[in-house]
Amino acid sequence: MSEFVLGISAYYHDAAACLVGKGKIWAAAQEERFTRKKFDESFPEQAIRYCLSEAGITLSEVKAVVFYDKPLLKFERLLETYYQNAPAGFSSFQASMPIWLKDKLFLKTTLQKAFKEMDPEAAPPLYFSEHHLSHAASTFYASAFEEAAVLTIDGVGEWATAGIYHGRGTQLKSVVEMKFPDSVGLLYTSFTYFLGFRVNSGEYKLMGLAPYGRPEQAQKLTKKLEKELVILYDDGSLTLHQPYFQYATGLRMIHEKKWEQLWGFPVRSSSEPLNQNHADLALAIQLFTEEVVLRMAKTAKKLTGSKNLCLAGGVALNCVATGKLENCGIFEKIYTQPASGDAGGALGAALAFSHLYLNHPRLKNNGYDALQGSYLGPSFSEKEIENALLQSSFQFNYIADLDQLVDHTASQLAEGKIVGWFQGRMEWGPRALGNRSILADPRSSKMQSILNLKTKHREDFRPFAPAIPLEYKAAYFENASPSPYMTTTTLLRAEHRLPVAEHFAQADINTKLQTPKSNLPAITHSDFSARVQTVTPDTNERFWKLLQAFGKKTGTPVLVNTSFNVNEEPIVATPADALRCFKSTEIDMLVLGNFVVSKP
């Protein structure tokens, strides 16, 4: 009897597939990486085909397919919300119902048809997991904890917007939930919308903008927020003042005129320059969100008594909030699943079914987790890479010896070159973890601007993450804990900072951007924080060796590590993707496996 379980997420955003079985995660990938359509929500056919190929099985050999949420419960929530708020929301009702009646309400039939088209001989049993259970399972069962509190926070699933679970062994039980329309995720997304960023994807930009806000002004705005928009309770639950919002019944997130009157300036268009008002408001909602997360964590501790915490859901990707949570000492150990958004629901759906329904034992882990460094995507042979190079117009060299390869790459980085680094299996999750990365020297005062404007083609305020061997983290950063997935931020140690004006925190956005803040300026944010990735030879020997080689040449074993893509494009998946990105940007050198490509 097959032990393989296929989890999928689709039809909202971030469609993905994941295959688990025989005690491990075989593969996981988002559909966008194959279709090259950012946030692709379609049926994840290519991701599914990849996952099956990684295990060497066909669809007919899968014991079950598990979808990451329950469409009928979500439909119930929509109908009940429209009914309670009628006649408000009729235009939204008119817009959404045809889609639901045509596709989403009969999702089981839609999925079965899609699988039949993939393989006419296969008819795997189809099951549905609850949305927040999928989130909870994705982090608890992937962690190395035998017992833990689990906190899931996002916009909304079927009804739940946040949940506390208690995991023990293969069991995972719901303790308490917060329900729609009250949601810290939807509140944060409302500010994302008001400040001109894209809903369901621009939240990380809002988080990156927040440190440019002025604390005193932001605290005043936070008080105004709590007075007008939301009531926050001691346990972390909240009530949103619905007249300010339209996400429940309208076609937009907020009532724009009310928000403009409240904050004193209009909704920002995406093309409009950012000013200090935008940064102050970004900091206000960030501070509020951090307080919500802390209160929810304290409640989880109180209700479960656990010393461990697992996090998932879109809000769990707010690495500043999770960094504050890690530093406050409520829990001894905290684990955040790196694909915590809806894509991660595919992983959680498969794991929930495996453990709760099939009673399979827990996954093998390396002492930290079972994700194998999150390298769960496709890899490519030397022959496949060479064929892609031969079809391109680039000249290339082959360096067989790994030590020579990393030494040459480290020399180029030390000279200020920007390097595209394409190695091994693609990462699972939204962040570069050393296999599909753009790398650069963090000591350069100009590198952040060069990478943002000329390479990534994105806003100049956006920070970059440092990668560092785990054994050196304590020498550079205040928190020495492992952080292999960049899921938390920590402060740069004082000895690496440069002196700034006494009231620097209150400086405006332009002053903060232009002021040198450390001897690693390319990875130091305006509040001296960094979203650190720690690297070990156990999970990524090549990347670890490169960091060591760069350290020997420069005295600094730290590199800028940002995802190998340009703004609004998915991270590269194939050698051909990498070559296209290399050609269209100011990346100076590309390392594809052991092949080195340079521009004339």
Coordinates of C-alpha atoms in Angstrom, one line a residue:
M1 CA 0.0 0.0 0.0
S2 CA 1.4 3.4 -1.0
E3 CA 2.4 5.8 1.8
F4 CA 2.7 8.8 -0.5
V5 CA 0.4 11.8 0.2
L6 CA 0.1 14.7 -2.2
G7 CA -0.9 18.1 -0.7
I8 CA -2.0 20.9 -2.9
S9 CA -3.0 24.6 -2.6
A10 CA -4.6 26.5 -5.4
Y11 CA -7.3 28.9 -6.7
Y12 CA -6.6 31.8 -4.3
H13 CA -2.9 32.7 -4.6
D14 CA 0.4 30.9 -4.3
A15 CA -0.6 27.5 -5.8
A16 CA 1.7 24.8 -4.7
A17 CA 2.2 21.0 -4.4
C18 CA 4.1 18.9 -1.8
L19 CA 4.7 15.1 -1.6
V20 CA 5.3 13.3 1.7
G21 CA 5.8 9.6 2.4
K22 CA 8.1 7.0 3.9
G23 CA 9.1 9.3 6.7
K24 CA 10.2 12.3 4.7
I25 CA 9.2 15.2 2.5
W26 CA 10.2 14.3 -1.0
A27 CA 9.5 17.5 -2.8
A28 CA 7.6 20.9 -2.6
A29 CA 7.3 23.7 -5.0
Q30 CA 5.1 26.6 -6.0
E31 CA 3.5 26.6 -9.4
E32 CA 4.8 30.2 -10.2
R33 CA 8.3 28.9 -10.5
F34 CA 7.3 26.7 -13.5
T35 CA 4.8 29.0 -15.2
R36 CA 6.8 32.2 -14.5
K37 CA 3.6 33.9 -13.5
K38 CA 4.0 35.6 -10.1
F39 CA 1.6 34.4 -7.4
D40 CA 0.1 31.9 -9.9
E41 CA -3.2 30.6 -8.4
S42 CA -4.0 28.0 -11.1
F43 CA -4.1 24.2 -10.6
P44 CA -0.5 23.4 -9.8
E45 CA 0.0 20.8 -12.6
Q46 CA 3.7 21.4 -13.2
A47 CA 4.5 21.5 -9.5
I48 CA 2.6 18.2 -9.1
R49 CA 4.4 16.5 -12.0
Y50 CA 7.7 17.6 -10.5
C51 CA 6.9 16.3 -7.0
L52 CA 5.9 12.9 -8.5
S53 CA 9.0 12.7 -10.6
E54 CA 11.2 13.4 -7.6
A55 CA 9.9 10.3 -5.9
G56 CA 9.8 8.3 -9.1
I57 CA 6.1 7.5 -8.9
T58 CA 2.9 8.2 -10.9
L59 CA -0.3 9.8 -9.8
S60 CA -2.0 6.4 -9.5
E61 CA 0.6 5.4 -6.8
V62 CA -0.5 8.3 -4.5
K63 CA -2.6 7.1 -1.6
A64 CA -4.4 10.4 -1.2
V65 CA -4.6 14.0 -2.5
V66 CA -5.3 16.6 0.2
F67 CA -6.5 20.1 -0.6
Y68 CA -5.4 22.8 1.9
D69 CA -8.8 24.2 2.9
K70 CA -12.5 23.5 2.8
P71 CA -14.3 25.5 0.1
L72 CA -17.8 24.8 1.4
L73 CA -17.0 26.3 4.8
K74 CA -15.5 29.3 3.0
F75 CA -18.7 29.6 0.9
E76 CA -20.8 29.5 4.0
R77 CA -18.8 32.4 5.5
L78 CA -19.3 34.4 2.3
L79 CA -23.1 33.8 2.3
E80 CA -23.5 34.5 5.9
T81 CA -21.4 37.7 5.7
Y82 CA -23.4 39.0 2.8
Y83 CA -26.7 38.1 4.5
Q84 CA -25.8 39.9 7.7
N85 CA -24.6 43.0 5.9
A86 CA -27.3 43.2 3.2
P87 CA -28.0 45.3 1.2
A88 CA -24.3 46.5 1.6
G89 CA -22.0 44.3 -0.5
F90 CA -24.5 43.5 -3.2
S91 CA -21.9 44.5 -5.9
S92 CA -19.3 42.2 -4.3
F93 CA -21.9 39.4 -4.1
Q94 CA -22.7 39.8 -7.8
A95 CA -19.0 39.7 -8.7
S96 CA -18.1 36.7 -6.6
M97 CA -21.1 34.4 -7.0
P98 CA -20.7 33.4 -10.6
I99 CA -17.1 32.4 -9.9
W100 CA -18.2 30.3 -6.9
L101 CA -21.1 28.7 -8.7
K102 CA -19.0 27.9 -11.7
D103 CA -15.8 26.6 -10.2
K104 CA -15.1 27.0 -6.5
L105 CA -18.3 25.6 -5.0
F106 CA -17.8 22.3 -7.0
L107 CA -14.1 22.3 -6.4
K108 CA -14.0 18.5 -5.8
T109 CA -15.3 17.9 -9.3
T110 CA -12.9 20.6 -10.7
L111 CA -9.9 18.9 -9.1
Q112 CA -10.9 15.4 -10.1
K113 CA -11.3 16.6 -13.7
A114 CA -7.8 18.2 -13.6
F115 CA -6.2 15.1 -12.2
K116 CA -8.0 13.0 -14.9
E117 CA -6.6 15.2 -17.6
M118 CA -3.1 14.7 -16.1
D119 CA -3.4 11.0 -15.9
P120 CA -6.6 9.2 -17.3
E121 CA -5.6 6.0 -15.5
A122 CA -5.4 7.6 -12.1
A123 CA -8.2 8.5 -9.6
P124 CA -6.6 9.2 -6.3
P125 CA -8.9 9.7 -3.3
L126 CA -9.4 13.4 -2.6
Y127 CA -9.7 15.0 0.9
F128 CA -9.9 18.5 2.3
S129 CA -8.2 19.9 5.3
E130 CA -9.2 23.0 7.2
H131 CA -7.1 26.1 6.3
H132 CA -5.6 26.8 9.7
L133 CA -5.1 23.1 10.5
S134 CA -3.0 23.0 7.3
H135 CA -1.0 25.9 8.6
A136 CA -0.5 24.4 12.0
A137 CA 0.4 21.0 10.6
S138 CA 2.9 22.5 8.2
T139 CA 5.0 24.0 11.1
F140 CA 4.5 21.5 14.0
Y141 CA 5.0 18.3 12.0
A142 CA 8.0 19.8 10.2
S143 CA 9.6 20.9 13.4
A144 CA 11.8 18.8 15.6
F145 CA 9.6 19.4 18.7
E146 CA 7.9 16.4 20.2
E147 CA 5.5 18.8 21.9
A148 CA 4.8 22.5 21.2
A149 CA 2.2 25.3 21.2
V150 CA 1.3 26.3 17.7
L151 CA 0.2 29.7 16.7
T152 CA -1.3 30.4 13.2
I153 CA -2.1 33.9 12.1
D154 CA -3.2 35.1 8.6
G155 CA -5.9 37.1 6.8
V156 CA -8.6 34.5 6.9
G157 CA -9.1 30.8 6.1
E158 CA -12.6 29.5 6.1
W159 CA -13.8 31.3 9.2
A160 CA -10.6 31.4 11.4
T161 CA -8.2 34.3 11.2
A162 CA -5.9 33.1 14.0
G163 CA -5.6 29.9 15.9
I164 CA -3.8 28.3 18.9
Y165 CA -3.1 24.6 18.7
H166 CA -1.3 22.1 20.9
G167 CA 0.9 19.5 19.3
R168 CA 2.1 16.3 20.9
G169 CA 3.7 13.5 19.0
T170 CA 1.5 12.8 16.0
Q171 CA -1.5 14.6 17.6
L172 CA -2.5 18.2 16.9
K173 CA -5.5 19.7 18.6
S174 CA -7.2 23.1 18.2
V175 CA -7.4 25.1 21.4
V176 CA -9.0 28.4 20.4
E177 CA -9.6 30.4 17.3
M178 CA -10.3 34.0 16.4
K179 CA -12.8 34.4 13.6
F180 CA -13.7 36.6 10.6
P181 CA -14.2 39.5 10.2
D182 CA -11.7 40.3 13.0
S183 CA -8.2 39.7 11.7
V184 CA -4.8 41.3 12.4
G185 CA -3.7 39.9 9.0
L186 CA -6.5 41.8 7.2
L187 CA -5.8 44.9 9.2
Y188 CA -2.1 44.8 8.2
T189 CA -3.2 44.2 4.6
S190 CA -5.5 47.2 4.8
F191 CA -2.5 49.4 5.6
T192 CA -0.6 47.7 2.8
Y193 CA -3.4 48.8 0.4
F194 CA -3.6 52.3 1.8
L195 CA 0.1 52.8 1.5
G196 CA 0.1 51.8 -2.2
F197 CA 1.5 48.2 -2.1
R198 CA -0.1 45.2 -3.6
V199 CA -2.6 43.2 -1.4
N200 CA -1.4 39.7 -0.5
S201 CA 2.1 40.3 -1.7
G202 CA 3.3 43.8 -0.7
E203 CA 3.1 43.2 3.1
Y204 CA 6.8 42.6 3.3
K205 CA 7.4 46.0 1.6
L206 CA 5.4 47.6 4.3
M207 CA 7.5 45.8 6.9
G208 CA 10.6 47.0 5.2
L209 CA 9.4 50.6 5.2
A210 CA 8.5 50.6 8.9
P211 CA 12.0 51.3 10.3
Y212 CA 12.1 54.6 8.4
G213 CA 9.2 55.8 10.5
R214 CA 9.8 58.1 13.5
P215 CA 9.0 56.3 16.8
E216 CA 7.4 59.3 18.5
Q217 CA 5.0 60.0 15.6
A218 CA 4.3 56.3 15.1
Q219 CA 3.3 55.8 18.7
K220 CA 0.8 58.6 18.4
L221 CA -0.6 57.0 15.2
T222 CA -0.8 53.7 17.0
K223 CA -2.9 55.2 19.7
K224 CA -5.1 56.8 17.1
L225 CA -5.3 53.4 15.4
E226 CA -6.4 51.7 18.6
K227 CA -9.0 54.4 19.3
E228 CA -10.6 54.5 15.9
L229 CA -10.0 51.2 14.0
V230 CA -9.6 48.4 16.5
I231 CA -10.1 47.2 20.1
L232 CA -7.2 45.0 21.3
Y233 CA -7.8 42.7 24.2
D234 CA -5.3 41.2 26.7
D235 CA -5.3 37.8 25.1
G236 CA -4.3 39.2 21.6
S237 CA -7.8 38.9 20.1
L238 CA -9.2 42.1 18.6
T239 CA -12.4 43.7 17.2
L240 CA -12.1 45.7 14.0
H241 CA -14.4 48.7 13.6
Q242 CA -16.1 47.6 10.4
P243 CA -17.4 50.9 9.0
Y244 CA -13.7 51.7 8.1
F245 CA -13.3 48.4 6.1
Q246 CA -14.8 47.0 3.0
Y247 CA -13.1 43.6 2.7
A248 CA -16.2 41.8 4.1
T249 CA -18.7 43.1 1.7
G250 CA -17.0 45.3 -0.9
L251 CA -14.5 45.0 -3.8
R252 CA -11.7 46.9 -1.9
M253 CA -10.0 46.5 1.4
I254 CA -11.0 49.8 3.0
H255 CA -13.4 52.7 3.0
E256 CA -11.0 55.0 1.3
K257 CA -12.6 58.4 2.3
K258 CA -12.8 57.4 5.9
W259 CA -9.1 56.4 6.0
E260 CA -8.1 59.6 4.2
Q261 CA -10.0 61.6 6.8
L262 CA -8.5 59.6 9.6
W263 CA -4.8 59.8 8.6
G264 CA -4.9 63.2 6.9
F265 CA -3.5 62.1 3.5
P266 CA -4.9 60.2 0.5
V267 CA -4.4 56.6 -0.5
R268 CA -1.0 56.3 -2.1
S269 CA -0.8 55.1 -5.7
S270 CA 1.9 52.5 -6.4
S271 CA 3.8 55.0 -8.6
E272 CA 3.8 57.8 -6.1
P273 CA 7.0 58.6 -4.2
L274 CA 7.1 57.5 -0.5
N275 CA 7.2 60.3 2.0
Q276 CA 7.6 60.5 5.8
N277 CA 3.9 60.2 6.5
H278 CA 3.9 56.8 4.8
A279 CA 6.9 55.6 6.8
D280 CA 5.4 56.8 10.1
L281 CA 2.1 55.0 9.4
A282 CA 4.0 51.9 8.3
L283 CA 5.8 51.9 11.7
A284 CA 2.6 52.4 13.6
I285 CA 0.9 49.3 12.1
Q286 CA 4.1 47.3 12.5
L287 CA 4.3 48.2 16.2
F288 CA 0.7 47.3 16.7
T289 CA 1.1 43.9 14.9
E290 CA 4.1 43.1 17.1
E291 CA 2.0 43.7 20.2
V292 CA -0.8 41.5 18.9
V293 CA 1.7 38.7 18.2
L294 CA 3.3 39.0 21.6
R295 CA -0.1 38.9 23.3
M296 CA -1.2 35.9 21.3
A297 CA 2.0 34.1 22.1
K298 CA 1.5 34.7 25.8
T299 CA -2.0 33.3 25.5
A300 CA -0.6 30.2 23.7
K301 CA 1.9 29.7 26.5
K302 CA -0.9 30.1 29.2
L303 CA -3.2 27.6 27.5
T304 CA -0.7 25.0 26.6
G305 CA 2.1 25.3 29.2
S306 CA 4.6 24.5 26.5
K307 CA 8.2 25.7 26.3
N308 CA 8.2 25.4 22.5
L309 CA 6.3 27.5 19.9
C310 CA 5.7 26.8 16.2
L311 CA 4.5 29.6 13.9
A312 CA 2.7 29.6 10.5
G313 CA 0.3 31.7 8.4
G314 CA 1.1 34.8 6.4
V315 CA 1.7 36.9 9.5
A316 CA 4.4 34.5 10.7
L317 CA 6.5 35.8 7.8
N318 CA 6.6 39.1 9.5
C319 CA 10.2 38.4 10.6
V320 CA 10.4 41.6 12.7
A321 CA 7.5 40.5 14.9
T322 CA 8.9 37.0 15.2
G323 CA 12.3 38.5 16.1
K324 CA 10.7 40.5 18.9
L325 CA 8.9 37.4 20.0
E326 CA 12.1 35.4 20.1
N327 CA 13.9 38.0 22.1
C328 CA 11.2 38.4 24.8
G329 CA 11.8 34.9 26.2
I330 CA 8.1 33.7 26.5
F331 CA 9.2 30.4 24.9
E332 CA 12.5 28.7 25.1
K333 CA 12.5 27.7 21.4
I334 CA 10.6 29.0 18.4
Y335 CA 10.2 27.5 15.0
T336 CA 8.7 29.2 12.0
Q337 CA 8.0 27.2 8.8
P338 CA 9.7 29.1 6.0
A339 CA 6.8 28.7 3.5
S340 CA 4.3 30.0 6.0
G341 CA 1.9 31.6 3.5
D342 CA -0.8 29.7 1.5
A343 CA 1.8 27.8 -0.5
G344 CA 2.8 26.1 2.8
G345 CA -0.8 24.9 3.2
A346 CA 0.1 22.2 0.6
L347 CA 2.8 20.9 2.9
G348 CA 0.5 21.1 6.0
A349 CA -2.4 19.4 4.2
A350 CA -0.2 16.4 3.3
L351 CA 1.3 16.2 6.8
A352 CA -2.1 16.6 8.6
F353 CA -3.5 13.7 6.6
S354 CA -0.4 11.5 7.1
H355 CA -0.3 11.9 10.9
L356 CA -3.9 12.5 11.9
Y357 CA -5.6 10.1 9.5
L358 CA -3.0 7.5 8.5
N359 CA -1.2 7.6 11.9
H360 CA 2.2 7.7 10.2
P361 CA 5.1 8.3 12.6
R362 CA 6.8 11.7 12.6
L363 CA 9.2 12.7 9.9
K364 CA 13.0 12.2 10.2
N365 CA 14.7 15.5 11.2
N366 CA 18.2 16.8 11.6
G367 CA 17.6 18.2 15.1
Y368 CA 16.2 21.5 13.8
D369 CA 13.5 20.3 11.4
A370 CA 12.5 17.9 8.6
L371 CA 12.7 20.3 5.7
Q372 CA 16.3 19.4 4.6
G373 CA 17.4 23.0 4.6
S374 CA 14.2 23.8 2.6
Y375 CA 15.9 22.5 -0.5
L376 CA 12.9 20.7 -1.8
G377 CA 12.6 21.9 -5.4
P378 CA 14.1 20.7 -8.7
S379 CA 17.8 20.3 -9.4
F380 CA 19.6 20.0 -12.8
S381 CA 22.4 17.8 -14.0
E382 CA 25.6 19.2 -15.5
K383 CA 24.4 18.0 -18.9
E384 CA 21.2 20.0 -18.6
I385 CA 23.1 23.1 -17.5
E386 CA 25.6 22.7 -20.3
N387 CA 22.8 22.4 -22.9
A388 CA 21.1 25.6 -21.6
L389 CA 24.5 27.4 -21.9
L390 CA 25.1 26.1 -25.4
Q391 CA 21.7 27.5 -26.5
S392 CA 22.7 30.9 -25.1
S393 CA 25.0 33.5 -26.5
F394 CA 27.3 33.5 -23.5
Q395 CA 30.9 32.2 -23.2
F396 CA 31.5 30.0 -20.2
N397 CA 34.2 28.1 -18.3
Y398 CA 34.0 24.9 -16.3
I399 CA 35.8 24.6 -13.0
A400 CA 35.7 21.0 -11.8
D401 CA 37.3 21.5 -8.4
L402 CA 34.8 22.9 -5.8
D403 CA 37.5 24.7 -3.8
Q404 CA 38.8 26.4 -6.9
L405 CA 35.2 27.3 -7.9
V406 CA 34.4 29.0 -4.5
D407 CA 37.8 30.6 -4.4
H408 CA 37.3 32.2 -7.8
T409 CA 33.7 33.3 -6.9
A410 CA 34.9 34.7 -3.6
S411 CA 37.6 36.7 -5.4
Q412 CA 35.1 38.2 -7.8
L413 CA 32.7 39.1 -4.9
A414 CA 35.6 40.7 -3.0
E415 CA 36.3 42.9 -6.0
G416 CA 32.7 44.2 -5.9
K417 CA 31.2 42.0 -8.5
I418 CA 27.5 40.9 -8.2
V419 CA 27.1 37.2 -8.6
G420 CA 24.2 35.0 -9.6
W421 CA 24.5 31.7 -7.7
F422 CA 22.5 28.8 -9.1
Q423 CA 23.1 25.5 -7.3
G424 CA 21.4 22.2 -6.4
R425 CA 17.8 22.0 -5.5
M426 CA 15.5 25.0 -5.6
E427 CA 14.4 26.4 -2.2
W428 CA 10.9 26.0 -0.8
G429 CA 9.5 29.3 0.4
P430 CA 9.6 33.0 -0.7
R431 CA 13.2 33.7 0.3
A432 CA 16.6 32.9 -1.2
L433 CA 18.4 30.4 0.9
G434 CA 21.7 30.0 -1.0
N435 CA 20.8 28.0 -4.1
R436 CA 18.9 30.5 -6.2
S437 CA 20.6 33.7 -5.0
I438 CA 22.1 37.0 -6.0
L439 CA 25.2 37.5 -3.9
A440 CA 27.3 40.6 -3.2
D441 CA 29.8 42.2 -0.9
P442 CA 28.0 43.7 2.2
R443 CA 30.9 46.1 3.0
S444 CA 30.1 48.3 -0.1
S445 CA 28.4 51.5 0.8
K446 CA 26.8 51.6 -2.7
M447 CA 25.7 48.0 -3.0
Q448 CA 22.2 48.4 -1.5
S449 CA 21.4 51.1 -4.0
I450 CA 23.0 49.2 -7.0
L451 CA 21.2 46.0 -6.2
N452 CA 17.8 47.7 -5.6
L453 CA 17.8 50.0 -8.6
K454 CA 20.0 48.3 -11.3
T455 CA 19.7 44.6 -10.5
K456 CA 16.4 43.9 -8.6
H457 CA 14.6 46.9 -10.2
R458 CA 12.7 47.7 -7.0
E459 CA 12.3 50.5 -4.4
D460 CA 15.5 51.9 -3.0
F461 CA 14.4 51.6 0.7
R462 CA 14.3 47.8 0.6
P463 CA 16.8 46.1 2.8
F464 CA 18.9 43.0 2.0
A465 CA 19.6 40.0 4.1
P466 CA 23.0 38.7 5.2
A467 CA 24.1 35.1 5.0
I468 CA 26.7 33.9 7.5
P469 CA 28.2 30.6 8.7
L470 CA 26.3 29.7 11.9
E471 CA 29.6 29.6 13.9
Y472 CA 30.2 33.3 13.2
K473 CA 26.7 34.7 13.9
A474 CA 27.5 35.5 17.6
A475 CA 30.4 37.7 16.5
Y476 CA 28.3 39.9 14.3
F477 CA 24.7 39.8 15.6
E478 CA 23.1 40.0 19.1
N479 CA 21.0 36.8 18.7
A480 CA 23.3 33.8 18.1
S481 CA 20.4 31.3 17.6
P482 CA 20.3 29.3 14.3
S483 CA 18.1 31.1 11.7
P484 CA 18.5 29.0 8.5
Y485 CA 15.3 30.4 6.8
M486 CA 15.6 34.2 7.5
T487 CA 12.4 34.0 9.6
T488 CA 13.5 36.5 12.2
T489 CA 15.5 39.7 12.4
T490 CA 18.2 40.5 14.9
L491 CA 20.3 43.6 15.7
L492 CA 23.9 44.0 14.5
R493 CA 26.3 44.0 17.4
A494 CA 27.4 47.5 18.6
E495 CA 31.0 47.1 17.6
H496 CA 30.0 46.8 13.9
R497 CA 27.8 49.9 14.0
L498 CA 28.9 53.4 13.0
P499 CA 28.1 56.4 15.2
V500 CA 25.0 58.3 14.2
A501 CA 23.3 61.5 15.4
E502 CA 21.8 61.3 18.9
H503 CA 18.3 61.5 17.7
F504 CA 18.8 59.4 14.6
A505 CA 15.6 57.4 15.3
Q506 CA 13.6 60.5 14.8
A507 CA 15.3 61.4 11.5
D508 CA 13.4 61.5 8.2
I509 CA 13.4 58.8 5.7
N510 CA 16.0 60.4 3.4
T511 CA 18.4 61.0 6.2
K512 CA 18.1 57.4 7.3
L513 CA 18.7 56.1 3.8
Q514 CA 21.8 58.3 3.2
T515 CA 23.4 57.9 6.6
P516 CA 26.2 55.2 6.9
K517 CA 25.0 52.9 9.7
S518 CA 27.6 50.2 10.0
N519 CA 30.7 48.6 8.4
L520 CA 28.3 46.2 6.7
P521 CA 26.1 48.9 5.1
A522 CA 24.5 46.7 2.4
I523 CA 22.8 44.5 5.0
T524 CA 22.1 46.9 7.9
H525 CA 18.6 48.3 8.0
S526 CA 17.9 51.8 9.3
D527 CA 17.2 50.4 12.8
F528 CA 20.5 48.4 12.8
S529 CA 18.5 45.2 12.2
A530 CA 19.1 42.4 9.7
R531 CA 17.2 39.3 8.6
V532 CA 20.0 36.8 9.0
Q533 CA 20.4 33.4 7.3
T534 CA 22.8 31.0 9.1
V535 CA 24.5 28.4 6.9
T536 CA 26.0 25.1 7.9
P537 CA 27.9 22.5 5.9
D538 CA 25.2 19.9 6.8
T539 CA 22.5 21.6 4.8
N540 CA 24.5 23.6 2.1
E541 CA 28.2 22.7 1.9
R542 CA 28.8 24.8 -1.2
F543 CA 27.3 28.0 0.1
W544 CA 29.1 27.5 3.5
K545 CA 32.4 27.0 1.7
L546 CA 31.8 30.2 -0.4
L547 CA 31.1 32.2 2.8
Q548 CA 34.3 30.8 4.4
A549 CA 36.4 31.6 1.3
F550 CA 35.0 35.2 1.2
G551 CA 35.8 35.5 4.9
K552 CA 39.4 34.4 4.4
K553 CA 39.8 37.0 1.6
T554 CA 38.1 39.9 3.3
G555 CA 38.0 39.2 7.1
T556 CA 34.2 39.2 6.8
P557 CA 32.4 35.9 6.4
V558 CA 29.2 37.6 5.4
L559 CA 27.5 38.0 2.0
V560 CA 24.4 39.9 0.8
N561 CA 22.0 37.1 -0.2
T562 CA 18.9 38.1 -2.1
S563 CA 16.6 36.0 -4.3
F564 CA 17.6 35.4 -7.9
N565 CA 14.9 37.3 -9.7
V566 CA 13.8 40.9 -10.5
N567 CA 10.9 42.7 -9.0
E568 CA 7.5 41.1 -9.8
E569 CA 9.0 38.0 -11.2
P570 CA 9.2 34.6 -9.5
I571 CA 12.6 33.3 -8.3
V572 CA 14.4 31.5 -11.1
A573 CA 13.8 27.7 -11.3
T574 CA 15.8 26.5 -14.3
P575 CA 19.2 27.3 -15.9
A576 CA 17.4 29.0 -18.7
D577 CA 15.5 31.2 -16.2
A578 CA 18.9 32.1 -14.6
L579 CA 20.4 33.0 -17.9
R580 CA 17.5 35.2 -18.9
C581 CA 17.7 37.1 -15.6
F582 CA 21.5 37.4 -15.9
K583 CA 21.1 38.9 -19.3
S584 CA 18.5 41.5 -18.3
T585 CA 20.2 42.8 -15.2
E586 CA 23.5 44.2 -14.1
I587 CA 24.6 40.9 -12.5
D588 CA 28.3 40.6 -13.4
M589 CA 28.9 36.9 -13.1
L590 CA 26.8 33.7 -13.1
V591 CA 27.8 30.5 -11.4
L592 CA 25.6 27.6 -12.7
G593 CA 26.7 24.5 -10.8
N594 CA 30.4 24.3 -11.8
F595 CA 30.0 26.5 -14.9
V596 CA 31.1 30.1 -14.7
V597 CA 29.5 32.7 -17.0
S598 CA 30.8 36.2 -17.3
K599 CA 29.6 39.2 -19.4
P600 CA 31.9 40.8 -22.0

